[in-house]
Coordinates of C-alpha atoms in Angstrom, one line a residue:
X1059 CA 0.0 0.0 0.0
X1060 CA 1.6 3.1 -0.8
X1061 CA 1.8 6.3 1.0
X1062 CA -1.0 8.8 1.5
X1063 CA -0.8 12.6 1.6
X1064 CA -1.6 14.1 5.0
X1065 CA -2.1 17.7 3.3
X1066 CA -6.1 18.6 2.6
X1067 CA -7.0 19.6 -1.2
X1068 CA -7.3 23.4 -0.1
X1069 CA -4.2 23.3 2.3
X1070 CA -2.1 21.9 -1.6
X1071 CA -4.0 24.7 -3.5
X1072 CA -3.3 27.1 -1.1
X1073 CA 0.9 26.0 -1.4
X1074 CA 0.5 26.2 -5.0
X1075 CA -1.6 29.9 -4.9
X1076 CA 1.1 31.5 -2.5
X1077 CA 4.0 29.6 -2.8
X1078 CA 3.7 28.7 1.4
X1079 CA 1.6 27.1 4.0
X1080 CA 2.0 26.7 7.4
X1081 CA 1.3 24.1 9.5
X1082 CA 0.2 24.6 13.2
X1083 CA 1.1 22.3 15.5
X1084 CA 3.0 19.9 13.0
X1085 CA 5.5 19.1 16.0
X1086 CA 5.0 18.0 19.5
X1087 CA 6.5 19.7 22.7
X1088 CA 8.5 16.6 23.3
X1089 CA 9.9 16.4 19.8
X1090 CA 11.1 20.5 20.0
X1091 CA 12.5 19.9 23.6
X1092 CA 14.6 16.5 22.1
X1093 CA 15.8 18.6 19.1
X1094 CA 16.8 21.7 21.4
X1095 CA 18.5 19.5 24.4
X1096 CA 20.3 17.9 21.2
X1097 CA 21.4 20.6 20.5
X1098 CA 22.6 22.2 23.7
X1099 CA 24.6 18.9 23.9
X1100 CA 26.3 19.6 20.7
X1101 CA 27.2 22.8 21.6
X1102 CA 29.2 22.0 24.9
X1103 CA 30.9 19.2 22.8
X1104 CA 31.8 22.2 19.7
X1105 CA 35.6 23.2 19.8
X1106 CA 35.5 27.1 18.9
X1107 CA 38.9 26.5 17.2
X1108 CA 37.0 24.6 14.2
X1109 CA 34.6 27.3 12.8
X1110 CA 33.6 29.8 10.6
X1111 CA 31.3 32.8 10.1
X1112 CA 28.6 32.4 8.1
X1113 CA 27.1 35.4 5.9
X1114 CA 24.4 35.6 3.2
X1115 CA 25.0 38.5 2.2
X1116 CA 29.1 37.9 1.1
X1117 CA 29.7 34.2 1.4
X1118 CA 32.5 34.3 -1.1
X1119 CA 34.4 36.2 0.8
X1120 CA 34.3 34.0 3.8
X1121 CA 34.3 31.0 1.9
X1122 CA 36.5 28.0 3.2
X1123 CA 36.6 24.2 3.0
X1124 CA 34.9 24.4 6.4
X1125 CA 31.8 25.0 4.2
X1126 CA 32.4 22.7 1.6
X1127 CA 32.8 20.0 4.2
X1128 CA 30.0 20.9 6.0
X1129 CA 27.8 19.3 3.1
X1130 CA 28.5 15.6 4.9
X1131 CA 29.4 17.0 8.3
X1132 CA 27.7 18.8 11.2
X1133 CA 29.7 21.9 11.3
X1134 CA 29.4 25.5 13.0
X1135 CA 29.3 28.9 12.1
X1136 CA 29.2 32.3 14.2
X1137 CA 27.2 35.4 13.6
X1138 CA 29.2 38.1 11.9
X1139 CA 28.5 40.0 15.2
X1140 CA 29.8 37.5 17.6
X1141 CA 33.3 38.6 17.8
X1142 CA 35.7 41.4 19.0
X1143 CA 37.7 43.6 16.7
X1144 CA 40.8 41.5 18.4
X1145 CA 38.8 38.1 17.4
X1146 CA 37.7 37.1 20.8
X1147 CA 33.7 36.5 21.1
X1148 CA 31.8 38.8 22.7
X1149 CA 29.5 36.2 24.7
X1150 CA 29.7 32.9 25.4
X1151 CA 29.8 30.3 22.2
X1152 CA 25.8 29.6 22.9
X1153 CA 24.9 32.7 21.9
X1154 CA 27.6 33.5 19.1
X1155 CA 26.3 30.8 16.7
X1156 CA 24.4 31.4 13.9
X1157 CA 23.7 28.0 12.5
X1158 CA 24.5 24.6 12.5
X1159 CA 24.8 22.2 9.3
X1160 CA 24.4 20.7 6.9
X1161 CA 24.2 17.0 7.8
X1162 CA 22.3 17.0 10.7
X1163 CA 19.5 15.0 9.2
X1164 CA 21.9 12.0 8.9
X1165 CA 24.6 12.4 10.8
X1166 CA 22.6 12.8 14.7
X1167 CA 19.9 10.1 15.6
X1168 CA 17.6 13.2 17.3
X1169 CA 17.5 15.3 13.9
X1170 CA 17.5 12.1 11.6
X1171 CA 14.3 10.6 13.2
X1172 CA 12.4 13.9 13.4
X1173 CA 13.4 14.8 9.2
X1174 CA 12.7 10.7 8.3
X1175 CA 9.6 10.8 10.0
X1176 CA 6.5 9.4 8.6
X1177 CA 4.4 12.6 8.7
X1178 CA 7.1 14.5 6.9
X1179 CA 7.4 11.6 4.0
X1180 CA 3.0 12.2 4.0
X1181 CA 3.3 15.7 3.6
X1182 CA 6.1 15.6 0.8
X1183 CA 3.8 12.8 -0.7
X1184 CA 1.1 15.5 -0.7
X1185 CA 3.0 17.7 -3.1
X1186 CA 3.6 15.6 -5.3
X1187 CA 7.3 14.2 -4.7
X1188 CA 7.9 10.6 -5.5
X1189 CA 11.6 9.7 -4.9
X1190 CA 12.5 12.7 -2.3
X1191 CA 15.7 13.5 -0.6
X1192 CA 17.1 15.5 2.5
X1193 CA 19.7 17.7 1.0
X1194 CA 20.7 19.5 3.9
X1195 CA 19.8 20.9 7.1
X1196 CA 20.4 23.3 9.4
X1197 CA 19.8 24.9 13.3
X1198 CA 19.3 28.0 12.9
X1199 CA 19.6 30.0 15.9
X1200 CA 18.8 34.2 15.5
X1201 CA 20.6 35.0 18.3
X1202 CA 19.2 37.9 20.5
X1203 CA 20.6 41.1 19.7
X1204 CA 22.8 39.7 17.2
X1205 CA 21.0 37.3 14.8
X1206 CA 22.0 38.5 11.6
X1207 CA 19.6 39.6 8.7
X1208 CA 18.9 36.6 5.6
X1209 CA 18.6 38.6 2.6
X1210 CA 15.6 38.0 0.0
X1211 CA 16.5 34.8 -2.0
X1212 CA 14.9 31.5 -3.4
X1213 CA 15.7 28.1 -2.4
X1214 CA 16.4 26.6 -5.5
X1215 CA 19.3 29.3 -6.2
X1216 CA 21.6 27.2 -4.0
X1217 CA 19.5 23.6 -4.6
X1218 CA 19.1 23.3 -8.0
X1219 CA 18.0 20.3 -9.9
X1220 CA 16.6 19.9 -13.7
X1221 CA 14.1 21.0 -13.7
X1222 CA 14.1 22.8 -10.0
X1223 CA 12.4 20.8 -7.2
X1224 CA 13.7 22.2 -4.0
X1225 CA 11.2 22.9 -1.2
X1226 CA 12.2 24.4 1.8
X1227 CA 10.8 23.2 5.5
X1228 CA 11.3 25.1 8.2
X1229 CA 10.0 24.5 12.0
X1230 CA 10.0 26.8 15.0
X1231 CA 11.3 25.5 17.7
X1232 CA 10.7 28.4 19.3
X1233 CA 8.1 31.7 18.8
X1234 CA 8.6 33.6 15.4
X1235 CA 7.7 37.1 15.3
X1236 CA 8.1 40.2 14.3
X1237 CA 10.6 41.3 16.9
X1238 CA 12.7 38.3 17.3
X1239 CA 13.2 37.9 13.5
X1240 CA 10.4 35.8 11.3
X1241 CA 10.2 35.0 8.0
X1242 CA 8.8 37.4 5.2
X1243 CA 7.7 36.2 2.2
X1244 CA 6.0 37.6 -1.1
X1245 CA 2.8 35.7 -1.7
X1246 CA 2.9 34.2 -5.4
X1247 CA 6.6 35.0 -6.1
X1248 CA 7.1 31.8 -6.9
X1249 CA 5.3 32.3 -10.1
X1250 CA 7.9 34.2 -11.4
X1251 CA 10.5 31.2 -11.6
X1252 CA 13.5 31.3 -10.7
X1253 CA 15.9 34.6 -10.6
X1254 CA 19.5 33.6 -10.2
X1255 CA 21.5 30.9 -9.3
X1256 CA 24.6 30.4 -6.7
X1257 CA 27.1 28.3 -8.4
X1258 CA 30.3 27.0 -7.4
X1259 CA 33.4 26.7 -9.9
X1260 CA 37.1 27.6 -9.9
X1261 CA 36.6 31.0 -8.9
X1262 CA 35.0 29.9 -5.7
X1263 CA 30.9 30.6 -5.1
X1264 CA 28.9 33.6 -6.1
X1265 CA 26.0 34.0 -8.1
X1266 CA 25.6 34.5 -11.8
X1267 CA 23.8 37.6 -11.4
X1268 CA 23.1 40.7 -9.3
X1269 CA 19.9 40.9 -7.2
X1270 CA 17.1 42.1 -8.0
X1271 CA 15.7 44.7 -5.9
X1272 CA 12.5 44.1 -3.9
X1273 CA 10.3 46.4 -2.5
X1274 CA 9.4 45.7 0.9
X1275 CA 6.3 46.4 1.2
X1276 CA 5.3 43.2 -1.0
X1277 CA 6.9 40.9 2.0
X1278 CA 4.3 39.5 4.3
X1279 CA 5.5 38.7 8.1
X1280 CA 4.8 34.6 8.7
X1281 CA 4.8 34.8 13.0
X1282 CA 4.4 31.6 13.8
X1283 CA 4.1 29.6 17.2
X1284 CA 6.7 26.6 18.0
X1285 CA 5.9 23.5 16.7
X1286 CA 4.8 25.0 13.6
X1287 CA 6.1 24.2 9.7
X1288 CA 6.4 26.3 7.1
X1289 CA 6.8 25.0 3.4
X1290 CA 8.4 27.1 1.5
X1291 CA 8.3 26.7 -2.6
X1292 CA 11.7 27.0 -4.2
X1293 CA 11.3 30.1 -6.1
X1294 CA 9.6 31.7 -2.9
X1295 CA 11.0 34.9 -2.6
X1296 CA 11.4 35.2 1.4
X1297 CA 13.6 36.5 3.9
X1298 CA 14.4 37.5 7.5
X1299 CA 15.5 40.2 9.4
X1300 CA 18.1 41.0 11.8
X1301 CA 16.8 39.9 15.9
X1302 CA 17.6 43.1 17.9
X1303 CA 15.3 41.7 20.4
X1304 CA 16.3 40.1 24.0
X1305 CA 15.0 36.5 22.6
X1306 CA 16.2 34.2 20.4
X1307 CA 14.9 32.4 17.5
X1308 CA 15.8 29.0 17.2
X1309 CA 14.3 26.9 14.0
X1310 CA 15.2 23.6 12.2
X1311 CA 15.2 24.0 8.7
X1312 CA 15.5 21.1 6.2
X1313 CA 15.2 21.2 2.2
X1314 CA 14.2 18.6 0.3
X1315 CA 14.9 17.5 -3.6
X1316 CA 13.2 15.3 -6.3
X1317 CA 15.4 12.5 -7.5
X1318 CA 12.7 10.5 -10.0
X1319 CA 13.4 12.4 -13.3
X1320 CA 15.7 15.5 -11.7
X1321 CA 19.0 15.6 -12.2
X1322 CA 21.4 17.6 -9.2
X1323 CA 23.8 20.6 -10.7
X1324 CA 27.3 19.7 -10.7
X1325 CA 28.1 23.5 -9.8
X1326 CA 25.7 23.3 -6.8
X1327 CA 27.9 24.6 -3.9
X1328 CA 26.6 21.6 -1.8
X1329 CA 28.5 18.6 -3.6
X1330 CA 28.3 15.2 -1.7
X1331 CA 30.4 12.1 -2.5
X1332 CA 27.8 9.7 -1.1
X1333 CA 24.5 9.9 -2.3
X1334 CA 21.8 11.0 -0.1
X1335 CA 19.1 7.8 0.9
X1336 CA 15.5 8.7 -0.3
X1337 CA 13.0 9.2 2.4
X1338 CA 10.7 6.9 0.4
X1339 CA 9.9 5.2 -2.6
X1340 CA 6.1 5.2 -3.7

């Protein structure tokens, strides 16, 4: 018996009108508190001496094999903010990270149970995927005060396939909202395909074409409460701002690629050299 879609007719219409959906309640208390403590333990286990800072806005500048590897590995990156003009943080590690990636969803039990899980297999099912994979992951963290800004950008820039399949999923772990750094998306953006593309090749990574500009006015706020998903189209324009507020953020973000009939871009930054297992077969 194959699988069934756990997504309702007008909840699929409504992905395909906007190019999001959220999902109340799509995780338990018990399965945010296992992710978080998780986490917490990986932290006091990190050695600061092995990182990196991670930017969107100039990530070939700060581009090292600490990213590359990070595809297969679960590695660390600091805010931009987190450190002192002499290079000493600021605060203690816990609340200098940025994120945590980008093999997560394979490499730690907690992550790879919650990202395998059968309702996340029923929702894909619901849109359509038949032979979907986890590309990466990541912990994101929006640090109060200093969680840096995500500028406007669509998934499938940095996860591209032939034809483009990426969808992004992203779960609070913890209250999004206006103050402490949300998401912002614009409705039906998606529509407009896809703008650019990061690539990597033997100049490094960079994209193949300037930005457009956005006005922000067309950006709606998604404030969401923990325990809720948001699916994300590939071509959704979205993005976050900086947290200058006294909480922090945290979210699980995964994304998600067809393999039946789509083909991943050799000059994806993200290269693995083990293939990733599908999450199902239907």
């Amino acid at each position: 018996m194959g699988m069934v879609g756990n997504l309702s007719p007008d909840q699929v219409e409504s992905f395909k009108s906007q190019g999001f959906l959220v999902l109340e309640s799509f995780c338990s208390r018990e399965e945010l508190e296992a992710m978080m403590k998780r986490m917490d333990e990986l932290l006091q286990q990190f050695d600061c001496s092995s990182s990196s800072v991670f930017s969107s806005k100039n990530q070939k500048e700060l581009t090292d094999n600490h990213f590359y590897d990070s595809a297969e590995r679960i590695s660390f990156f600091f805010e931009e903010k987190a450190f002192e003009v002499d290079g000493k943080l600021k605060q203690p590690k816990e609340l200098s990270i940025n994120k945590v990636g980008h093999a997560l969803h394979e490499l730690d039990p907690v992550f790879r149970d919650f990202s395998r899980s059968e309702k996340m297999s029923s929702m894909l099912f619901s849109l359509a995927y038949k032979k979907p994979v986890v590309i990466q992951s990541m912990y994101i963290f929006k640090q109060p005060g200093i969680g840096g800004e995500v500028v406007p950008h669509q998934d499938n820039s940095f996860l591209y396939t032939e034809p483009a399949s990426c969808t992004g999923l992203w779960l609070a772990l913890e209250d999004a909202s206006i103050n402490n750094g949300c998401l912002w998306a614009i409705p039906g953006s998606h529509k407009d395909g896809l703008v650019r593309r990061f690539i990597r090749d033997e100049n490094g990574v960079h994209f193949d074409r300037p930005s457009p500009s956005y006005d922000q006015k067309d950006f709606v706020p998604l404030e969401v409460k923990a325990g809720s998903l948001v699916v994300l189209h590939g071509d959704l324009i979205h993005q976050s701002l900086e947290n200058q507020s006294s909480k922090s953020r945290h979210a699980y973000s995964i994304h998600v690629v067809e393999t039946d009939g789509c083909v991943w871009a050799k000059d994806n930054w993200l290269q693995r050299k083990v293939d990733p297992e599908p999450l199902y077969v239907s």
